[in-house]
mmCIF file of C-alpha atoms in Angstrom:
data_model
loop_
_atom_site.group_PDB
_atom_site.id
_atom_site.type_symbol
_atom_site.label_atom_id
_atom_site.label_comp_id
_atom_site.label_asym_id
_atom_site.label_seq_id
_atom_site.Cartn_x
_atom_site.Cartn_y
_atom_site.Cartn_z
ATOM 1 C CA MET S 1 11.815 -0.678 -14.802
ATOM 2 C CA LEU S 2 11.343 -2.125 -11.364
ATOM 3 C CA THR S 3 13.248 -5.391 -10.950
ATOM 4 C CA ARG S 4 12.414 -8.066 -8.396
ATOM 5 C CA ARG S 5 15.577 -7.235 -6.479
ATOM 6 C CA GLY S 6 14.796 -3.502 -6.559
ATOM 7 C CA PHE S 7 11.241 -4.127 -5.495
ATOM 8 C CA ALA S 8 12.343 -6.443 -2.688
ATOM 9 C CA GLY S 9 14.843 -3.836 -1.507
ATOM 10 C CA PHE S 10 12.211 -1.149 -1.452
ATOM 11 C CA ALA S 11 9.628 -3.431 0.094
ATOM 12 C CA SER S 12 11.909 -4.427 2.950
ATOM 13 C CA CYS S 13 11.900 -0.849 4.218
ATOM 14 C CA ALA S 14 8.416 0.190 3.102
ATOM 15 C CA LEU S 15 5.405 0.082 5.348
ATOM 16 C CA CYS S 16 2.469 -2.107 4.589
ATOM 17 C CA SER S 17 0.169 0.323 2.833
ATOM 18 C CA LEU S 18 -2.053 -1.798 0.637
ATOM 19 C CA THR S 19 -4.663 -1.899 3.294
ATOM 20 C CA GLY S 20 -3.205 0.757 5.484
ATOM 21 C CA PHE S 21 -3.922 -1.388 8.507
ATOM 22 C CA LEU S 22 -0.346 -1.854 9.701
ATOM 23 C CA ALA S 23 -0.266 -2.352 13.452
ATOM 24 C CA THR S 24 -4.013 -1.801 13.695
ATOM 25 C CA ASP S 25 -5.794 -4.093 16.125
ATOM 26 C CA ALA S 26 -7.991 -6.393 14.056
ATOM 27 C CA GLY S 27 -10.705 -5.972 16.647
ATOM 28 C CA ALA S 28 -10.641 -2.179 16.481
ATOM 29 C CA GLN S 29 -13.718 -0.364 15.177
ATOM 30 C CA THR S 30 -11.985 2.771 13.903
ATOM 31 C CA PRO S 31 -10.166 2.883 10.563
ATOM 32 C CA PRO S 32 -6.398 3.437 10.493
ATOM 33 C CA ALA S 33 -4.687 6.753 9.847
ATOM 34 C CA ALA S 34 -4.374 7.901 6.238
ATOM 35 C CA THR S 35 -1.510 6.565 4.129
ATOM 36 C CA PRO S 36 -0.304 8.702 1.192
ATOM 37 C CA GLY S 37 -1.612 7.307 -2.082
ATOM 38 C CA VAL S 38 -4.038 4.907 -0.391
ATOM 39 C CA LYS S 39 -7.669 5.622 0.451
ATOM 40 C CA ARG S 40 -9.572 3.078 2.480
ATOM 41 C CA LYS S 41 -13.036 2.608 3.844
ATOM 42 C CA VAL S 42 -14.108 -0.128 6.245
ATOM 43 C CA LEU S 43 -17.381 -1.458 4.844
ATOM 44 C CA GLY S 44 -18.157 -3.862 7.647
ATOM 45 C CA GLN S 45 -16.806 -5.766 10.608
ATOM 46 C CA THR S 46 -18.246 -8.635 12.606
ATOM 47 C CA GLU S 47 -17.186 -11.200 15.173
ATOM 48 C CA GLY S 48 -16.473 -14.675 13.836
ATOM 49 C CA PRO S 49 -16.734 -16.940 11.931
ATOM 50 C CA ALA S 50 -15.272 -18.740 14.958
ATOM 51 C CA PRO S 51 -14.437 -17.643 18.490
ATOM 52 C CA GLY S 52 -11.273 -15.534 18.520
ATOM 53 C CA TYR S 53 -11.673 -14.308 14.934
ATOM 54 C CA VAL S 54 -13.057 -11.168 13.318
ATOM 55 C CA THR S 55 -14.159 -10.589 9.716
ATOM 56 C CA ILE S 56 -13.395 -7.182 8.189
ATOM 57 C CA THR S 57 -14.418 -6.002 4.719
ATOM 58 C CA ALA S 58 -12.736 -2.898 3.298
ATOM 59 C CA GLU S 59 -12.636 -0.964 0.038
ATOM 60 C CA VAL S 60 -9.165 0.243 -0.903
ATOM 61 C CA GLU S 61 -8.127 2.700 -3.623
ATOM 62 C CA ILE S 62 -4.439 2.836 -4.565
ATOM 63 C CA GLU S 63 -3.091 5.709 -6.648
ATOM 64 C CA PRO S 64 -0.666 5.179 -9.562
ATOM 65 C CA GLY S 65 2.994 4.917 -8.571
ATOM 66 C CA VAL S 66 2.318 3.546 -5.087
ATOM 67 C CA LEU S 67 4.510 0.602 -4.071
ATOM 68 C CA VAL S 68 3.236 -1.627 -1.300
ATOM 69 C CA GLY S 69 5.794 -3.224 1.010
ATOM 70 C CA ARG S 70 5.835 -6.937 1.809
ATOM 71 C CA HIS S 71 3.455 -7.730 4.627
ATOM 72 C CA THR S 72 1.426 -10.556 6.156
ATOM 73 C CA HIS S 73 -1.989 -10.954 7.775
ATOM 74 C CA PRO S 74 -2.910 -13.170 10.761
ATOM 75 C CA GLY S 75 -5.623 -14.797 8.645
ATOM 76 C CA ILE S 76 -6.825 -15.122 5.073
ATOM 77 C CA GLU S 77 -7.362 -12.177 2.731
ATOM 78 C CA SER S 78 -9.805 -12.580 -0.161
ATOM 79 C CA GLY S 79 -9.943 -9.701 -2.610
ATOM 80 C CA TYR S 80 -11.704 -8.572 -5.765
ATOM 81 C CA VAL S 81 -10.504 -5.861 -8.156
ATOM 82 C CA LEU S 82 -13.345 -3.455 -8.932
ATOM 83 C CA GLU S 83 -11.405 -1.287 -11.396
ATOM 84 C CA GLY S 84 -7.861 -0.642 -12.561
ATOM 85 C CA GLU S 85 -4.976 -3.077 -12.246
ATOM 86 C CA ILE S 86 -2.201 -3.950 -9.808
ATOM 87 C CA GLU S 87 0.805 -6.269 -9.756
ATOM 88 C CA LEU S 88 0.502 -8.689 -6.833
ATOM 89 C CA PRO S 89 3.500 -10.841 -5.884
ATOM 90 C CA ILE S 90 2.538 -13.510 -3.319
ATOM 91 C CA GLU S 91 5.381 -15.605 -1.884
ATOM 92 C CA GLY S 92 5.425 -19.089 -3.412
ATOM 93 C CA GLN S 93 3.197 -18.084 -6.338
ATOM 94 C CA PRO S 94 3.911 -16.471 -9.697
ATOM 95 C CA THR S 95 3.437 -12.695 -9.675
ATOM 96 C CA ARG S 96 0.040 -11.803 -11.111
ATOM 97 C CA VAL S 97 -1.221 -8.643 -12.765
ATOM 98 C CA LEU S 98 -4.777 -8.304 -11.510
ATOM 99 C CA LYS S 99 -7.381 -6.390 -13.506
ATOM 100 C CA ALA S 100 -11.015 -5.429 -12.939
ATOM 101 C CA GLY S 101 -13.021 -8.585 -12.359
ATOM 102 C CA ASP S 102 -10.086 -10.617 -10.999
ATOM 103 C CA GLY S 103 -10.113 -12.126 -7.545
ATOM 104 C CA PHE S 104 -7.274 -13.256 -5.312
ATOM 105 C CA GLN S 105 -6.617 -15.000 -2.021
ATOM 106 C CA VAL S 106 -3.620 -14.641 0.256
ATOM 107 C CA PRO S 107 -3.166 -17.471 2.777
ATOM 108 C CA PRO S 108 -2.607 -16.598 6.457
ATOM 109 C CA GLY S 109 0.938 -15.474 7.249
ATOM 110 C CA VAL S 110 2.136 -15.523 3.617
ATOM 111 C CA PRO S 111 4.179 -12.446 2.615
ATOM 112 C CA HIS S 112 2.821 -10.435 -0.291
ATOM 113 C CA ALA S 113 3.241 -6.952 -1.749
ATOM 114 C CA GLY S 114 1.976 -4.869 -4.648
ATOM 115 C CA SER S 115 2.820 -2.152 -7.108
ATOM 116 C CA LYS S 116 0.489 0.196 -8.930
ATOM 117 C CA SER S 117 1.649 1.628 -12.233
ATOM 118 C CA GLY S 118 -0.322 3.171 -15.055
ATOM 119 C CA ALA S 119 -2.411 6.312 -15.146
ATOM 120 C CA LYS S 120 -5.493 5.220 -13.200
ATOM 121 C CA PRO S 121 -5.980 4.133 -9.593
ATOM 122 C CA VAL S 122 -6.995 0.606 -8.649
ATOM 123 C CA ARG S 123 -10.024 -0.124 -6.446
ATOM 124 C CA ILE S 124 -10.152 -3.368 -4.493
ATOM 125 C CA VAL S 125 -12.610 -4.843 -2.018
ATOM 126 C CA SER S 126 -10.930 -7.231 0.422
ATOM 127 C CA THR S 127 -12.350 -9.384 3.177
ATOM 128 C CA TYR S 128 -10.048 -10.447 5.988
ATOM 129 C CA ILE S 129 -10.823 -13.275 8.411
ATOM 130 C CA VAL S 130 -8.167 -12.731 11.038
ATOM 131 C CA GLU S 131 -7.283 -13.504 14.617
ATOM 132 C CA LYS S 132 -8.916 -10.991 16.932
ATOM 133 C CA GLY S 133 -6.580 -8.724 18.879
ATOM 134 C CA LYS S 134 -3.640 -9.094 16.473
ATOM 135 C CA PRO S 135 -2.485 -6.393 14.045
ATOM 136 C CA LEU S 136 -4.341 -6.804 10.769
ATOM 137 C CA ALA S 137 -1.035 -6.493 8.901
ATOM 138 C CA SER S 138 2.631 -6.718 9.834
ATOM 139 C CA PRO S 139 5.744 -6.040 7.719
ATOM 140 C CA ALA S 140 7.378 -9.170 6.339
#
C-alpha cells in the first residue's frame, strides 16, 4: 500500500510525467520526448486567450503502476477523464479518485501529482492555459 509519506518521498524525486511536458516551452509546437508509461498527443495549440498566454489541449494515456511526481503549471489545467481511473492529490484539497466522466481543475502554481493503479490505463484530455515561454510543468 502506498502511504502519503511514501508517495511524497517518491514524488519528490520523480519527474513530472502526467503530461510529459516537464521543461517543455509552453509555446513550443513539437510534443515532448516519450516518458515510460505515458503516451501523449497534442490535440491543439493556439495563442491566447490573452496576450502572453497559450492554450494547449492534449490527450494523455497513463499505464497501470505509473506514479506521477508532484509538479506545477504556470497556468490553469482543466481535465476530463475519458476512461479508467487515477488518484489525483492536489495540494490544499482532499485526494480524489477520478473515474471516466469526472472532470478536474488545478489552479496555477498549485502542486499536484497522481498514481495509476489497477489493470487498465487511464485516458485524460487536459487543456492548459499557461504563460507563453515558460515550461508547461515544473517539479514541485
